[in-house]
Short mmCIF file of C-alpha atoms and ligand atoms in Angstrom, two decimals:
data_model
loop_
_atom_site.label_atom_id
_atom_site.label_comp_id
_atom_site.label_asym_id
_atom_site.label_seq_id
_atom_site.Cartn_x
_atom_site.Cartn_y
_atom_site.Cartn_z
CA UNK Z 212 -32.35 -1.00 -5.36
CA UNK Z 213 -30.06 -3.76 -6.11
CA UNK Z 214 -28.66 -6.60 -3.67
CA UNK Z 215 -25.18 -5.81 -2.18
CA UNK Z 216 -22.13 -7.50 -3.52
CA UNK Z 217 -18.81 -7.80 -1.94
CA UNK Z 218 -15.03 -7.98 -2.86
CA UNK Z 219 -11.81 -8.26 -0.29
CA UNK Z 220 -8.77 -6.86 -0.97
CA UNK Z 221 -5.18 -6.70 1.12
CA UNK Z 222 -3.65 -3.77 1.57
CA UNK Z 223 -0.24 -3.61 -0.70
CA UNK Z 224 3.32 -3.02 0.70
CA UNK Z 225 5.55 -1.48 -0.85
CA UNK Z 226 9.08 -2.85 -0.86
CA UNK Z 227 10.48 -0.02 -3.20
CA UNK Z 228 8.06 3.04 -2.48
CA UNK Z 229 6.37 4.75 -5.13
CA UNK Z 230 6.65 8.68 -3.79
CA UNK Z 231 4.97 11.35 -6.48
CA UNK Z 232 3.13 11.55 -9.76
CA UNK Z 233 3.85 12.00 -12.75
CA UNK Z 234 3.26 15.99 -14.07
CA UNK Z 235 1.38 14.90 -16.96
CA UNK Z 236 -1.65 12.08 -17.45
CA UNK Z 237 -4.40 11.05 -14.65
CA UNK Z 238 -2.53 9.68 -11.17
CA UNK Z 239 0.13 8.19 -12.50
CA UNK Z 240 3.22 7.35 -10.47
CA UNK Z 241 6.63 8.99 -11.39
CA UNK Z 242 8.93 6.20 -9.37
CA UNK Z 243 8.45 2.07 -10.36
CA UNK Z 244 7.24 0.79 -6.91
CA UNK Z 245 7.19 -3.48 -5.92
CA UNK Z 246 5.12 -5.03 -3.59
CA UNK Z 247 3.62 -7.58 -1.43
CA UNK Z 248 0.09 -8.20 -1.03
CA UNK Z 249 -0.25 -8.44 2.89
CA UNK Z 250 -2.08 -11.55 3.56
CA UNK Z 251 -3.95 -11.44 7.01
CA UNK Z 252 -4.93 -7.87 6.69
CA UNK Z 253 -8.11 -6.76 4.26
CA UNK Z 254 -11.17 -4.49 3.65
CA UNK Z 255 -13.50 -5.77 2.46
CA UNK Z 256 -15.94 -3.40 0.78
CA UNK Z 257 -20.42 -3.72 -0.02
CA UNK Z 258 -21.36 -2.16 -2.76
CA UNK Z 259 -25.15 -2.00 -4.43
CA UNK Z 260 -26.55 0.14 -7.64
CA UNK Z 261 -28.11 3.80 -6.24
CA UNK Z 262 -29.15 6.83 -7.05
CA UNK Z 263 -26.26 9.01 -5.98
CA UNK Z 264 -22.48 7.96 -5.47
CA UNK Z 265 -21.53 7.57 -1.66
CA UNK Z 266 -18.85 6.16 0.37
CA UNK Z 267 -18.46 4.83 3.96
CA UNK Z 268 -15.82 3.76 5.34
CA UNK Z 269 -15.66 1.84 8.71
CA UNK Z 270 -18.86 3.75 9.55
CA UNK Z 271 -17.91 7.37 8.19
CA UNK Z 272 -19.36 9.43 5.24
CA UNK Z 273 -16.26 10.23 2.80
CA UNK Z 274 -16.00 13.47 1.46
CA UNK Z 275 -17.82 13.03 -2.21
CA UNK Z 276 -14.74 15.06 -3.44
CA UNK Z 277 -12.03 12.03 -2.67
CA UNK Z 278 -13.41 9.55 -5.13
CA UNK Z 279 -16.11 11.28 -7.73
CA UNK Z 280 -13.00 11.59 -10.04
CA UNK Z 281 -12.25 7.50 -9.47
CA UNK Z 282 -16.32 6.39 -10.21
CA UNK Z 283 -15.98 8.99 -13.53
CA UNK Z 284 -13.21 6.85 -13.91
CA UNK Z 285 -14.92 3.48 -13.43
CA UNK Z 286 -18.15 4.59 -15.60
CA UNK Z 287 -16.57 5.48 -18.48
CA UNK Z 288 -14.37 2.14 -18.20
CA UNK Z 289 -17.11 0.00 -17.74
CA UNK Z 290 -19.33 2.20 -19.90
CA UNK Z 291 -22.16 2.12 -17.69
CA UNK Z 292 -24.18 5.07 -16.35
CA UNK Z 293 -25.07 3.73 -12.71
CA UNK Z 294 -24.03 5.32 -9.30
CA UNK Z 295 -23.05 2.87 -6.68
CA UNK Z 296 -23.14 3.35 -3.04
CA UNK Z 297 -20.52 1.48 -1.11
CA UNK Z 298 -19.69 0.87 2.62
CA UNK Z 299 -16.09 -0.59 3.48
CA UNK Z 300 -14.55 -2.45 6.74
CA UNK Z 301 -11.08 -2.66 7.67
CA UNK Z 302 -9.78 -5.48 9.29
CA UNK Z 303 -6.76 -2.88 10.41
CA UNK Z 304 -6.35 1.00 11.58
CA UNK Z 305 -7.64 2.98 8.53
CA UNK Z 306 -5.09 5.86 7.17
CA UNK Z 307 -2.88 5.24 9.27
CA UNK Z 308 -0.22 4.32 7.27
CA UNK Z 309 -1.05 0.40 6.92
CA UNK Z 310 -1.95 1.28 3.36
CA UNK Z 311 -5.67 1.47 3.40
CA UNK Z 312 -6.43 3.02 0.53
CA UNK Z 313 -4.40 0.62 -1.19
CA UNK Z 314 -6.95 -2.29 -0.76
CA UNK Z 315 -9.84 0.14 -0.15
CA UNK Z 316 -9.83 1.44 -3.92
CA UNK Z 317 -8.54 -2.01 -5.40
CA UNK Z 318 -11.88 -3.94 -3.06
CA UNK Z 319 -14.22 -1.18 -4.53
CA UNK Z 320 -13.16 -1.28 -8.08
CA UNK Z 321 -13.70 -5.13 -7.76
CA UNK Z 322 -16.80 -4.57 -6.26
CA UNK Z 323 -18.62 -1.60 -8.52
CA UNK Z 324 -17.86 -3.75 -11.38
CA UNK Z 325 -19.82 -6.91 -9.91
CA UNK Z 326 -22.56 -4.99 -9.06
CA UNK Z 327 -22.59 -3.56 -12.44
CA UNK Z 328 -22.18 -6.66 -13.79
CA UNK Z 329 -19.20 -6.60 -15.55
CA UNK Z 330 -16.08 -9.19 -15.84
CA UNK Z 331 -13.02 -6.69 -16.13
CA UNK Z 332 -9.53 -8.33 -16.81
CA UNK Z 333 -7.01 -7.64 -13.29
CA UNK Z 334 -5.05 -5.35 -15.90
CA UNK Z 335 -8.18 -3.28 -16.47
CA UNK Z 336 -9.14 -2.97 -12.73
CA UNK Z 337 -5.89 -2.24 -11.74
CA UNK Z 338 -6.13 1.12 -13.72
CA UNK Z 339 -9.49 2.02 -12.76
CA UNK Z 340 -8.44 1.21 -9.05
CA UNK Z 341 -5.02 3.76 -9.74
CA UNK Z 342 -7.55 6.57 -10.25
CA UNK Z 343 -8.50 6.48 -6.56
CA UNK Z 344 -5.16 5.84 -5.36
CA UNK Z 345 -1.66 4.64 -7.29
CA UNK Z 346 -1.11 1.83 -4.86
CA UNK Z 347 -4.15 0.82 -5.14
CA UNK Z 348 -3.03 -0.61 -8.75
CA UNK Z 349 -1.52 -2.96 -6.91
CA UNK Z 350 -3.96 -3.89 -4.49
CA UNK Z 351 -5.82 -5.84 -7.36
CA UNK Z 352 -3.28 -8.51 -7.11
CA UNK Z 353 -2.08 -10.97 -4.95
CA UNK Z 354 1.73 -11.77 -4.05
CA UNK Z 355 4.72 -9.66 -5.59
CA UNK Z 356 3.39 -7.22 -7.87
CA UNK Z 357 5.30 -4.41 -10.09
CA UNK Z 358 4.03 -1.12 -11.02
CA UNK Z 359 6.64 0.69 -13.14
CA UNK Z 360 6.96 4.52 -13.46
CA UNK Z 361 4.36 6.05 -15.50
CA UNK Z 362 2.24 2.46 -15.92
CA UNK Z 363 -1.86 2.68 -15.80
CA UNK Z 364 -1.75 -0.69 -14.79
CA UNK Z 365 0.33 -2.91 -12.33
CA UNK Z 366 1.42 -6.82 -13.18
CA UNK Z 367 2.25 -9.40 -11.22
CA UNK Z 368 5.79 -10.82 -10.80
CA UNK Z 369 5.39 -13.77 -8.38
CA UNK Z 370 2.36 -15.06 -7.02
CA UNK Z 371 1.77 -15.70 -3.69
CA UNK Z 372 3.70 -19.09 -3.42
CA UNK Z 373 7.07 -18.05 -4.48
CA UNK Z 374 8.41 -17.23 -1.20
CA UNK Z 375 5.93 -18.95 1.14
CA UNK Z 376 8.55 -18.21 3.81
CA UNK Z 377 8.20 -14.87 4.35
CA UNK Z 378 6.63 -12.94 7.13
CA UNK Z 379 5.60 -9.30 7.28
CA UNK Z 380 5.73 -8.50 11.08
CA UNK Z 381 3.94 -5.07 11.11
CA UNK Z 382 4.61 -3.15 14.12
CA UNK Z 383 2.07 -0.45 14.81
CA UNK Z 384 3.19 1.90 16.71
CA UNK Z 385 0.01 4.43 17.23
CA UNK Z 386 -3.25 4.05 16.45
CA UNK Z 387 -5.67 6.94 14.80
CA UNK Z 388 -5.25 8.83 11.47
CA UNK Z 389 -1.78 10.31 10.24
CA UNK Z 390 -1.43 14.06 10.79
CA UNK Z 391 -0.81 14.85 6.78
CA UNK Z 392 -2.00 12.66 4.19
CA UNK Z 393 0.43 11.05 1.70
CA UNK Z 394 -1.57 12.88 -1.22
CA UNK Z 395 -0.61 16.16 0.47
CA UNK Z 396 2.90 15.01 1.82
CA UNK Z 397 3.95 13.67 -2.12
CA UNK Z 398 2.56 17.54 -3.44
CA UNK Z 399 4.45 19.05 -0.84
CA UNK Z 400 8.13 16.93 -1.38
CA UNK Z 401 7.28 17.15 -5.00
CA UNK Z 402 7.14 21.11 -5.18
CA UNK Z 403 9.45 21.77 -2.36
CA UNK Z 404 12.14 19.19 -1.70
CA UNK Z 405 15.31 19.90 -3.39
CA UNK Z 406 15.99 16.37 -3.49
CA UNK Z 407 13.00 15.35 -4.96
CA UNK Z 408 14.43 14.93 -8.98
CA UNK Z 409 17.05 12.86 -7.39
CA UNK Z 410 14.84 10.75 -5.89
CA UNK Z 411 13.20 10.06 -8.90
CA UNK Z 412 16.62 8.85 -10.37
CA UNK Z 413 17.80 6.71 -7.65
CA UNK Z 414 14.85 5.11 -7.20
CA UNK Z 415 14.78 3.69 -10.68
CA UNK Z 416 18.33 2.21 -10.04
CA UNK Z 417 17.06 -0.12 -7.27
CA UNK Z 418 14.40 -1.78 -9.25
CA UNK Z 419 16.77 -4.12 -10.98
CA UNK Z 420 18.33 -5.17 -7.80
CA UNK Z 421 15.67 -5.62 -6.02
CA UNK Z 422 13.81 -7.57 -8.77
CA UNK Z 423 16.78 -9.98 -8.69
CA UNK Z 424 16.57 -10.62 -4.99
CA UNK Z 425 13.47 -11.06 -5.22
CA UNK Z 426 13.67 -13.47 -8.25
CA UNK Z 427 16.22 -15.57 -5.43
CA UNK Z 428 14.29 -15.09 -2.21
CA UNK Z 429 17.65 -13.10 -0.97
CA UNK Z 430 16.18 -11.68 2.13
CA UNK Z 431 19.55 -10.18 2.80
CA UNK Z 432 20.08 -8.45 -0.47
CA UNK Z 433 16.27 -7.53 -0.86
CA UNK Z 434 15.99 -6.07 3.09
CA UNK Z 435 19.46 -3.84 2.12
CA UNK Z 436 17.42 -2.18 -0.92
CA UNK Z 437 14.29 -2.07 0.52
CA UNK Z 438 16.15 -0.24 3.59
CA UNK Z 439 17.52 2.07 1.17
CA UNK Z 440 13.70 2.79 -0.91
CA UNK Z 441 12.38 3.94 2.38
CA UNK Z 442 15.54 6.00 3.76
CA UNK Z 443 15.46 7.93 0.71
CA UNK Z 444 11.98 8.21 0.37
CA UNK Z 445 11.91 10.10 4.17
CA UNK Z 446 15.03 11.78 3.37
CA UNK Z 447 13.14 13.58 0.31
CA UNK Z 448 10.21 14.52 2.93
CA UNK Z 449 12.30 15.87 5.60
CA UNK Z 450 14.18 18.18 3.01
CA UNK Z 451 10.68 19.56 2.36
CA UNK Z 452 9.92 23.13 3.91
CA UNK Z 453 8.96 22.64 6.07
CA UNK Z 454 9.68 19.51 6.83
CA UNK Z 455 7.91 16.58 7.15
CA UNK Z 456 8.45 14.05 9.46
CA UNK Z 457 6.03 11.39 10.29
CA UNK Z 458 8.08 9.26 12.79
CA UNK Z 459 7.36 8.92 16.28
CA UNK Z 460 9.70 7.86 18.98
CA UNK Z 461 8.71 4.36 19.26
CA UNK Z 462 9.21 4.23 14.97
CA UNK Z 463 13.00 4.87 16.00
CA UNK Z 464 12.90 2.43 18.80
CA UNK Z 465 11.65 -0.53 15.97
CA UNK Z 466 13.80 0.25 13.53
CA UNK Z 467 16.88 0.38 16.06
CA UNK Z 468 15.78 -3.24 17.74
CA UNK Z 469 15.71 -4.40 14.03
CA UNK Z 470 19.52 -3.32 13.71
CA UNK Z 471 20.35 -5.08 16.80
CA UNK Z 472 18.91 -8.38 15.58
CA UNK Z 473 20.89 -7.82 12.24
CA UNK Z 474 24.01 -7.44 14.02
CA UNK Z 475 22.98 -10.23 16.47
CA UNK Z 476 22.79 -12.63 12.67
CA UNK Z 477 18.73 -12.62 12.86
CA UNK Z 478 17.49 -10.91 9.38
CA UNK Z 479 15.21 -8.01 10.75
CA UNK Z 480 14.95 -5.32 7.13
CA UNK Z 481 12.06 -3.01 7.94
CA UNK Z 482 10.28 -0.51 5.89
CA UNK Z 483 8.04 2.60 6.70
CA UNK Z 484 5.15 4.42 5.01
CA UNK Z 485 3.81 8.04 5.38
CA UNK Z 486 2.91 7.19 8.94
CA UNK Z 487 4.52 5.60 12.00
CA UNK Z 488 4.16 2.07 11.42
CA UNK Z 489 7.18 0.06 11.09
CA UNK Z 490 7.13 -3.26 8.57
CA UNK Z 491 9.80 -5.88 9.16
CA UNK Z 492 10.14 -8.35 6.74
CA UNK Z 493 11.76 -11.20 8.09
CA UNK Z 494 11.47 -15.16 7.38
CA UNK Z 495 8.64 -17.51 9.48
CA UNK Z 496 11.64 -18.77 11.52
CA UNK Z 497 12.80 -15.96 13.10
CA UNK Z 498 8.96 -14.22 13.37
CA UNK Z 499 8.67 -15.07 16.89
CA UNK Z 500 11.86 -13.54 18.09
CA UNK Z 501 11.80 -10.48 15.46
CA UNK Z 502 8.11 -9.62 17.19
CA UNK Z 503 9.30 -10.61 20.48
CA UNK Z 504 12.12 -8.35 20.29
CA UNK Z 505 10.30 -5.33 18.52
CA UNK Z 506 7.55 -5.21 21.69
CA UNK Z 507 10.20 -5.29 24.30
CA UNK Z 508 11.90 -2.46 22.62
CA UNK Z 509 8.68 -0.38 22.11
CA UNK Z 510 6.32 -0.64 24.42
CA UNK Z 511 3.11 -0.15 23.89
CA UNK Z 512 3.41 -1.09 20.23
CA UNK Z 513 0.91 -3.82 18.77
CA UNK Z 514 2.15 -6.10 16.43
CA UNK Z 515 0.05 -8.16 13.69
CA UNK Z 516 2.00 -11.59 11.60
CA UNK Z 517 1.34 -11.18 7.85
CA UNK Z 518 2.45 -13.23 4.99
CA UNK Z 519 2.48 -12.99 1.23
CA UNK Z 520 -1.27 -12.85 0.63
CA UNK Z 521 -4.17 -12.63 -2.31
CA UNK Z 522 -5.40 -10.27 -4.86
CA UNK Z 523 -8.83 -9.09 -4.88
CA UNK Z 524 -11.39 -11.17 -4.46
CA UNK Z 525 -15.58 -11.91 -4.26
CA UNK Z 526 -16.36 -12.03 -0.31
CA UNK Z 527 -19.57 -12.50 1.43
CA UNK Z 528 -22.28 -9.32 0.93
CA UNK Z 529 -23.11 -8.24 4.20
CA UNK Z 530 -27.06 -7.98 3.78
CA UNK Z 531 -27.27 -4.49 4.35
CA UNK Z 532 -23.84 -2.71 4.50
CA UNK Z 533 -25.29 0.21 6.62
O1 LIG L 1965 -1.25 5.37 -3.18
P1 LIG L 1965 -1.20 6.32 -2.05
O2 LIG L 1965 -1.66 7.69 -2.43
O3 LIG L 1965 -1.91 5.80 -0.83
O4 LIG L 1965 0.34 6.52 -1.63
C1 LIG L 1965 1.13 5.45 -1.14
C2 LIG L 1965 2.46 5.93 -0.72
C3 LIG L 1965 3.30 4.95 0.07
O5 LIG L 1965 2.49 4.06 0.80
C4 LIG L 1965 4.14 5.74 1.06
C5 LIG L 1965 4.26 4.16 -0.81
C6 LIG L 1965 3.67 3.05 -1.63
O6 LIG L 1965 4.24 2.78 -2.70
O7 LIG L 1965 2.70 2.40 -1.21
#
């Protein structure tokens, strides 16, 4: 057996969703998605050379089915033969929407390739990491990263220190799993959402805009199209039939206190996943009030400060990782 080595990714954000495949090639996304690394959360994931493949995650076997296709993947990439077992820690609720297998696949990608000894440029990890999840792509680096439609890879735009300013306040609203994974949700608003070819239009449209905020650390302008990436991203899903709706009352509650402090001058521009967590991005000024605000107006709802964080990165093996 080898020893166990270690990499630590964040989970990746996405400020203009990317919501279905592509019909043709191997997990590739059919709408561009940007994103920001979210320092202060991470997995960090062990992995040693076995006999077999095998995953853990936070304790629990993974169905072999879920990622045999991504270590084909990684094999053939790294052209090596050897199976890897691998255990992975979140720091944060695991698919729950807070992006998990964004930084899972992008940690474990980092990590099979250490342990098989092999320096692999970010571009190249990036697409091996896509095979086990298309966010993942992005996981690999840090700061404001692009993945346009139909990519293998993602690139960054902006490291890190471009808009040191910024906070992510993510408001969790319930712990525990999802009820319907975003693999199944994106098959099922793919196949039957009428809106779903639209979506695949529009969302193309808001890359330029949002790339230009971006570019000028506009909260304002980059909140109103990142507002508008997740509205119509829902809007496709709750066309579906049947529908799917993964909001839960206190989801409304956060992103109606986040209206109020807009209207009240405080800039408060959320985003949601395929789960019930609401993400407000909002600058380190106004954090305090923004998460203030959010727990009065959902109760019960834990909130965790994040800021533009890392790409993927060597961490410390655990000795043994079981
Ligand atoms: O990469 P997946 O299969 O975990 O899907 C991610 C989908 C969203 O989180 C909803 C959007 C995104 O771009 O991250």
């Amino acid at each position: 057996m080898s020893s166990w080595v270690a990499c630590r990714a964040s989970p990746s954000l996405a400020l203009l969703k990317y919501w279905g495949k592509q019909e043709a090639g191997d997990n590739l996304p059919a709408t561009p998605s940007l994103a920001v690394a979210l320092g202060g959360l991470y997995t960090d994931t062990s992995v040693r050379l076995a006999e077999k493949d095998s995953l853990v995650v936070g304790g629990a076997p993974q169905d072999p089915g879920r990622s045999e296709r991504f270590f084909e993947c990684l094999r053939s990439r790294l052209e090596v033969s050897h199976r890897f077992e691998a255990s992975s820690v979140n720091s944060f609720p695991t698919a729950a929407g807070l992006a998990s297998s964004s930084s899972g696949f992008a940690a474990l990608a980092a990590a099979c390739a250490r342990a098989a000894g092999r320096e692999v440029p970010l571009e190249d990890l990036s697409a091996i990491a896509r095979i086990g999840s298309v966010s993942a792509a992005r996981s690999v680096f840090g700061g404001f990263v692009l993945l346009p439609a139909g990519a293998h890879s993602a690139r960054q735009v902006f490291d890190a220190s471009h808009w040191p300013d910024l906070r992510i306040v993510v408001a969790v609203t319930r712990r525990g799993s999802k009820p319907v994974s975003s693999r199944d949700a994106m098959r099922e608003t793919s196949e039957r959402s009428p809106f779903y070819r639209d979506w695949v239009s529009h969302s193309q449209a808001l890359l330029p805009e949002a790339l230009q905020a971006l570019e000028k650390r506009d909260l304002e302008k980059l909140g109103d199209v990142v507002r508008t990436s997740y509205s119509m991203m829902h809007a496709v899903m709750l066309a579906s039939r049947p529908p799917i709706l993964y909001w839960l009352p206190a989801t409304l509650a956060v992103i109606r206190a986040c209206g109020e402090l807009r209207a009240r001058g405080v800039g408060a521009w959320e985003t949601v996943d395929a789960g019930p967590q609401v993400k407000i991005l909002c600058t380190v000024q106004d954090a305090e009030l923004v998460t203030r605000h959010v727990r009065e107006s959902a109760p019960g709802t834990e909130t965790i400060l994040c800021f533009p964080g890392d790409g993927v990165q060597p961490a410390f093996a655990a000795e043994s990782a079981s």
